[in-house]
Coordinates of C-alpha atoms in Angstrom, one line a residue:
M1 CA 120.4 69.6 -127.6
K2 CA 116.9 68.9 -128.9
D3 CA 116.3 65.4 -127.2
F4 CA 118.2 66.6 -123.8
D5 CA 116.3 66.1 -120.7
F6 CA 116.7 69.4 -118.7
I7 CA 114.6 68.1 -116.1
G8 CA 115.3 64.5 -116.3
H9 CA 119.1 65.6 -115.4
R10 CA 118.3 68.0 -112.5
K11 CA 120.4 66.3 -109.9
I12 CA 123.5 66.9 -111.8
F13 CA 122.6 70.6 -112.0
F14 CA 121.7 70.6 -108.2
T15 CA 124.9 68.8 -107.5
I16 CA 127.0 71.5 -109.7
S17 CA 125.5 74.4 -107.8
L18 CA 125.6 72.9 -104.4
V19 CA 129.6 72.2 -104.8
L20 CA 130.3 75.6 -105.9
I21 CA 128.1 77.1 -103.0
G22 CA 130.1 74.8 -100.5
V23 CA 133.4 76.2 -102.1
I24 CA 132.3 79.5 -101.6
L25 CA 131.4 79.1 -98.1
L26 CA 134.4 77.8 -97.3
A27 CA 136.6 80.5 -99.0
A28 CA 134.5 82.9 -97.1
I29 CA 135.2 80.9 -94.1
F30 CA 139.1 80.4 -94.1
F31 CA 140.3 83.1 -96.3
G32 CA 137.4 85.9 -95.0
V33 CA 135.6 88.6 -96.5
E34 CA 137.4 91.6 -97.4
L35 CA 135.2 94.7 -96.9
D36 CA 136.1 98.2 -98.8
I37 CA 136.0 101.4 -96.6
Q38 CA 132.3 102.1 -97.4
F39 CA 131.6 99.1 -95.1
K40 CA 134.7 99.0 -92.8
G41 CA 135.0 102.7 -92.4
G42 CA 138.6 104.3 -92.4
A43 CA 140.1 107.4 -94.2
I44 CA 141.1 108.4 -98.1
A45 CA 144.5 110.6 -98.4
E46 CA 145.2 112.6 -101.8
Y47 CA 148.0 113.7 -102.8
T48 CA 149.2 115.8 -105.8
Y49 CA 152.1 114.7 -107.7
T50 CA 154.1 115.4 -110.8
G51 CA 156.1 113.3 -113.1
E52 CA 155.5 109.4 -112.7
L53 CA 154.7 107.5 -110.0
D54 CA 154.6 103.6 -109.4
E55 CA 151.4 102.5 -107.6
N56 CA 153.0 99.4 -105.8
S57 CA 156.2 101.4 -104.7
V58 CA 153.9 104.0 -103.0
Q59 CA 151.7 101.5 -101.5
S60 CA 155.0 99.7 -99.9
T61 CA 156.1 103.7 -98.9
A62 CA 152.9 104.2 -97.0
E63 CA 152.4 100.8 -95.6
A64 CA 156.1 100.9 -94.1
A65 CA 155.3 104.6 -92.8
I66 CA 152.3 104.1 -90.6
G67 CA 152.7 100.1 -90.6
R68 CA 149.3 99.4 -91.6
Q69 CA 147.8 97.9 -95.0
V70 CA 146.7 100.6 -97.7
S71 CA 145.7 100.3 -101.7
V72 CA 146.8 103.2 -104.0
Q73 CA 145.2 104.0 -107.1
K74 CA 146.4 106.9 -109.5
T75 CA 143.8 109.6 -110.8
Q76 CA 144.0 112.2 -113.3
D77 CA 141.8 115.4 -113.4
M78 CA 140.8 115.8 -117.1
A79 CA 139.9 119.4 -116.7
D80 CA 143.7 120.4 -116.0
G81 CA 145.4 117.5 -116.5
S82 CA 146.8 117.1 -112.9
S83 CA 147.7 114.2 -111.4
S84 CA 147.1 112.7 -107.8
I85 CA 147.4 109.3 -106.0
V86 CA 144.5 108.1 -103.6
I87 CA 145.9 106.4 -100.8
T88 CA 142.7 104.0 -99.0
L89 CA 143.3 103.0 -95.6
A90 CA 140.2 100.6 -94.7
S91 CA 140.2 100.6 -91.1
D92 CA 138.0 101.3 -87.6
A93 CA 141.0 102.8 -86.1
G94 CA 141.3 106.0 -89.4
L95 CA 143.9 108.2 -89.8
N96 CA 145.3 110.4 -87.2
V97 CA 147.1 113.7 -87.7
E98 CA 150.3 111.6 -86.3
D99 CA 150.1 109.3 -89.0
Q100 CA 149.1 111.7 -91.6
E101 CA 152.2 113.8 -90.9
K102 CA 154.2 110.3 -91.2
L103 CA 152.9 109.4 -94.1
T104 CA 153.2 112.7 -95.9
S105 CA 157.0 113.1 -94.8
A106 CA 157.6 109.2 -95.7
L107 CA 156.0 110.0 -99.4
Q108 CA 158.0 113.6 -99.7
E109 CA 161.4 112.0 -98.9
A110 CA 160.9 109.0 -100.9
Y111 CA 159.6 111.0 -104.5
A112 CA 161.5 114.2 -103.7
D113 CA 161.4 114.9 -107.5
N114 CA 157.8 114.3 -107.8
S115 CA 156.4 117.5 -105.6
I116 CA 154.1 115.5 -103.4
H117 CA 151.5 117.6 -101.7
L118 CA 148.7 116.5 -99.2
L119 CA 145.1 117.8 -101.2
S120 CA 142.8 116.1 -98.6
V121 CA 142.0 113.7 -95.9
D122 CA 138.7 112.2 -95.5
S123 CA 137.2 109.7 -93.1
V124 CA 134.8 107.5 -93.8
E125 CA 132.4 106.1 -90.6
P126 CA 131.7 102.4 -90.6
T127 CA 128.4 103.1 -89.9
M128 CA 127.6 104.9 -93.1
G129 CA 128.5 101.8 -94.8
R130 CA 126.5 99.2 -92.5
E131 CA 123.3 101.7 -93.2
F132 CA 124.0 101.8 -96.9
L133 CA 124.5 97.7 -97.0
M134 CA 121.3 97.1 -94.6
K135 CA 119.1 99.5 -97.1
S136 CA 120.5 97.5 -100.2
L137 CA 119.6 94.1 -98.7
L138 CA 116.3 95.5 -97.9
A139 CA 115.8 96.5 -101.2
V140 CA 116.8 93.1 -102.8
A141 CA 114.7 91.6 -100.1
L142 CA 111.6 94.1 -101.5
A143 CA 112.4 93.2 -104.8
S144 CA 112.3 89.5 -104.3
L145 CA 108.9 89.6 -102.9
L146 CA 107.6 91.9 -105.6
I147 CA 108.7 89.3 -107.8
V148 CA 107.0 86.7 -106.3
I149 CA 103.7 88.3 -106.0
Y150 CA 104.1 89.5 -109.7
V151 CA 104.6 86.0 -110.9
A152 CA 102.1 84.7 -108.7
I153 CA 99.4 86.8 -110.5
R154 CA 100.7 86.8 -114.0
F155 CA 100.9 82.8 -113.8
R156 CA 98.2 81.4 -111.6
K157 CA 96.8 79.4 -113.9
I158 CA 100.3 77.5 -114.2
G159 CA 101.3 77.4 -110.2
G160 CA 102.2 81.2 -110.3
M161 CA 103.4 81.5 -106.4
S162 CA 105.5 77.9 -106.9
A163 CA 107.1 79.6 -109.8
G164 CA 107.6 83.0 -108.2
V165 CA 109.4 81.4 -105.2
M166 CA 111.8 79.3 -107.6
A167 CA 112.5 82.4 -109.6
V168 CA 113.7 84.1 -106.2
V169 CA 115.6 80.9 -105.4
A170 CA 117.2 81.2 -109.0
L171 CA 117.9 84.9 -108.0
I172 CA 119.9 83.9 -104.4
H173 CA 122.0 81.3 -106.3
D174 CA 123.0 84.0 -108.8
V175 CA 124.0 86.3 -105.7
I176 CA 125.8 83.9 -104.1
M177 CA 127.8 83.3 -107.2
V178 CA 128.6 86.9 -107.4
F179 CA 130.1 86.9 -103.9
G180 CA 132.0 84.3 -104.7
V181 CA 133.9 86.3 -107.4
F182 CA 134.6 88.8 -104.8
V183 CA 135.6 86.2 -102.0
I184 CA 137.6 84.1 -104.3
L185 CA 139.3 87.1 -106.6
R186 CA 140.1 88.8 -103.1
I187 CA 138.0 91.7 -104.2
P188 CA 136.8 94.0 -101.8
L189 CA 133.1 94.0 -100.9
N190 CA 131.9 97.5 -101.8
N191 CA 129.1 99.2 -103.8
N192 CA 130.0 97.4 -106.9
F193 CA 128.9 94.2 -105.4
M194 CA 125.3 95.7 -104.6
A195 CA 125.1 97.2 -108.1
V196 CA 125.7 93.6 -109.4
A197 CA 123.6 91.9 -107.5
I198 CA 120.6 94.4 -108.3
T199 CA 121.3 94.4 -111.8
I200 CA 121.8 90.3 -112.1
I201 CA 118.5 90.2 -110.2
G202 CA 116.7 92.1 -112.8
Y203 CA 118.5 90.3 -116.0
S204 CA 117.7 87.1 -114.3
V205 CA 114.6 87.1 -113.6
N206 CA 113.5 88.6 -116.8
D207 CA 115.2 85.3 -118.8
T208 CA 113.1 83.5 -116.2
I209 CA 109.8 84.7 -117.1
V210 CA 110.2 84.3 -120.7
I211 CA 110.5 80.3 -120.2
Y212 CA 107.3 80.6 -117.7
D213 CA 105.3 82.6 -120.3
R214 CA 106.6 79.5 -123.0
I215 CA 105.3 77.2 -120.5
R216 CA 101.8 78.9 -120.1
E217 CA 101.3 79.0 -123.9
N218 CA 102.1 75.3 -124.1
E219 CA 99.9 74.5 -121.0
R220 CA 97.2 75.9 -123.6
L221 CA 98.3 73.9 -126.5
Y222 CA 99.2 70.4 -124.9
R223 CA 96.8 70.4 -122.2
N224 CA 96.3 66.6 -121.1
K225 CA 98.7 65.7 -124.0
L226 CA 102.1 66.0 -122.3
S227 CA 103.2 65.7 -118.7
F228 CA 104.2 68.6 -116.7
H229 CA 107.7 67.2 -116.9
E230 CA 107.6 67.1 -120.5
L231 CA 105.9 70.3 -121.1
V232 CA 108.6 72.5 -119.0
N233 CA 111.0 70.5 -120.7
K234 CA 109.7 71.2 -124.3
S235 CA 109.0 75.1 -123.4
I236 CA 113.2 75.0 -121.9
H237 CA 114.1 73.9 -125.5
Q238 CA 112.0 76.4 -127.5
S239 CA 113.1 79.2 -125.4
F240 CA 117.0 77.8 -125.0
T241 CA 118.5 79.6 -128.1
R242 CA 116.7 83.0 -127.5
S243 CA 118.2 82.7 -124.1
L244 CA 121.9 81.7 -124.6
N245 CA 122.0 84.1 -127.5
T246 CA 120.9 87.0 -125.1
S247 CA 123.3 85.8 -122.7
I248 CA 126.2 85.4 -124.9
T249 CA 125.5 88.8 -126.3
T250 CA 125.9 90.7 -123.4
V251 CA 129.0 88.8 -121.7
L252 CA 130.9 89.5 -124.8
A253 CA 129.9 93.3 -123.9
M254 CA 131.2 93.1 -120.6
L255 CA 134.0 91.5 -121.6
C256 CA 135.2 94.4 -123.9
V257 CA 134.5 96.6 -120.7
A258 CA 136.6 94.6 -118.3
V259 CA 139.5 94.3 -121.1
V260 CA 139.5 98.0 -121.6
A261 CA 139.3 98.5 -117.9
V262 CA 142.2 96.3 -117.5
V263 CA 144.6 98.0 -120.2
A264 CA 143.5 101.6 -118.5
G265 CA 143.9 100.6 -115.3
V266 CA 140.4 101.5 -113.9
D267 CA 140.1 99.1 -110.9
S268 CA 136.7 100.5 -110.2
I269 CA 135.4 99.2 -113.5
V270 CA 137.3 96.0 -113.3
S271 CA 135.6 95.1 -110.1
F272 CA 132.2 95.4 -111.4
A273 CA 132.8 93.9 -115.0
I274 CA 134.4 90.7 -114.2
P275 CA 131.5 89.9 -111.0
M276 CA 128.9 91.0 -113.7
I277 CA 130.2 88.4 -116.5
V278 CA 129.9 85.7 -113.9
G279 CA 126.5 87.0 -112.8
L280 CA 125.3 86.9 -116.6
V281 CA 126.5 83.1 -116.7
S282 CA 125.0 81.8 -113.8
G283 CA 121.5 83.8 -114.6
F284 CA 121.3 82.0 -117.7
Y285 CA 122.5 78.5 -115.9
S286 CA 120.3 78.9 -112.8
T287 CA 117.0 80.0 -115.0
V288 CA 117.2 77.2 -117.4
F289 CA 119.3 74.4 -114.8
I290 CA 117.5 75.5 -111.5
A291 CA 114.5 77.5 -111.6
N292 CA 112.8 75.1 -113.8
P293 CA 113.5 72.0 -112.7
L294 CA 112.8 72.8 -108.9
Y295 CA 109.3 74.4 -110.4
V296 CA 108.8 70.9 -111.7
M297 CA 109.8 69.4 -108.4
W298 CA 107.2 71.6 -106.6
Q299 CA 104.5 71.2 -109.1
D300 CA 104.7 67.0 -108.8
H301 CA 104.7 67.2 -105.1
K302 CA 101.4 69.0 -105.3
S303 CA 100.0 66.8 -107.8
K304 CA 101.0 63.8 -105.5
K305 CA 99.8 65.4 -102.2
R306 CA 96.5 65.7 -104.1
L307 CA 96.3 62.3 -105.3
A308 CA 97.0 61.3 -101.8
E309 CA 94.3 62.9 -100.3
K310 CA 91.4 61.8 -103.2
S311 CA 93.0 58.3 -102.3
A312 CA 92.4 58.7 -98.3
K313 CA 89.0 59.9 -98.9

């Protein structure tokens, strides 16, 4: 790894990323993007019960009763130990009184020994989800702008503006990879997507700035001794082990969370942990193999442009 040319092999890394992005876009087009109730609207019905219930069986019963697709999740109140089952219907139509009665009757008839009783029914307006999504996207856009400004000021002596722009390109790459996990694994797009995206943005930009800082230090040490290509490559090598070890440690921690969540059947944690793992891996990849090679390309382009202007004079 000591002599590996990260910048020289950039076309391979760019191709890998473009292929993955293409697969994600095709999956989104042909299979669609599932939206959770927060973004699509719908209803949440909660029923208390005794004994044991099978979630798949309840889901089949509920869908047969109202003729629409639902998701089912079991919960338990830690205070009194009571069990309840939450039936989520993501749909613009919601759940009217007639459907509520059909659903309740079907469940009570199918599971007569489980003392099923309706606890609550809540409607979710899709406009609330859209408003949350727009605010989240605005927060991401604002964070990206602040990153560009911060990097431009802090690393102004080594072309800070271009460094900041390329850091944001890497962040967009990571968010697309996270989005791909939701699309390909058919996880409904929910609050967890925005939580993972914002977390990965903070994690990835920190990794990128560490390498930029090394580039700035090396620029002082090796001024006029190394080409910019060689300078950045050397800086990546010096930071590589640290970045890799940090990423492996964080991924292992999230992997433990994912395994525990799968064993415990906590779907909300699983839909956060798995995309987070992919985002962490993508964050390391984009920092080393995407942001810095693009940064070198931009600086080389600027250098060639300046030389051309001087030659013209």
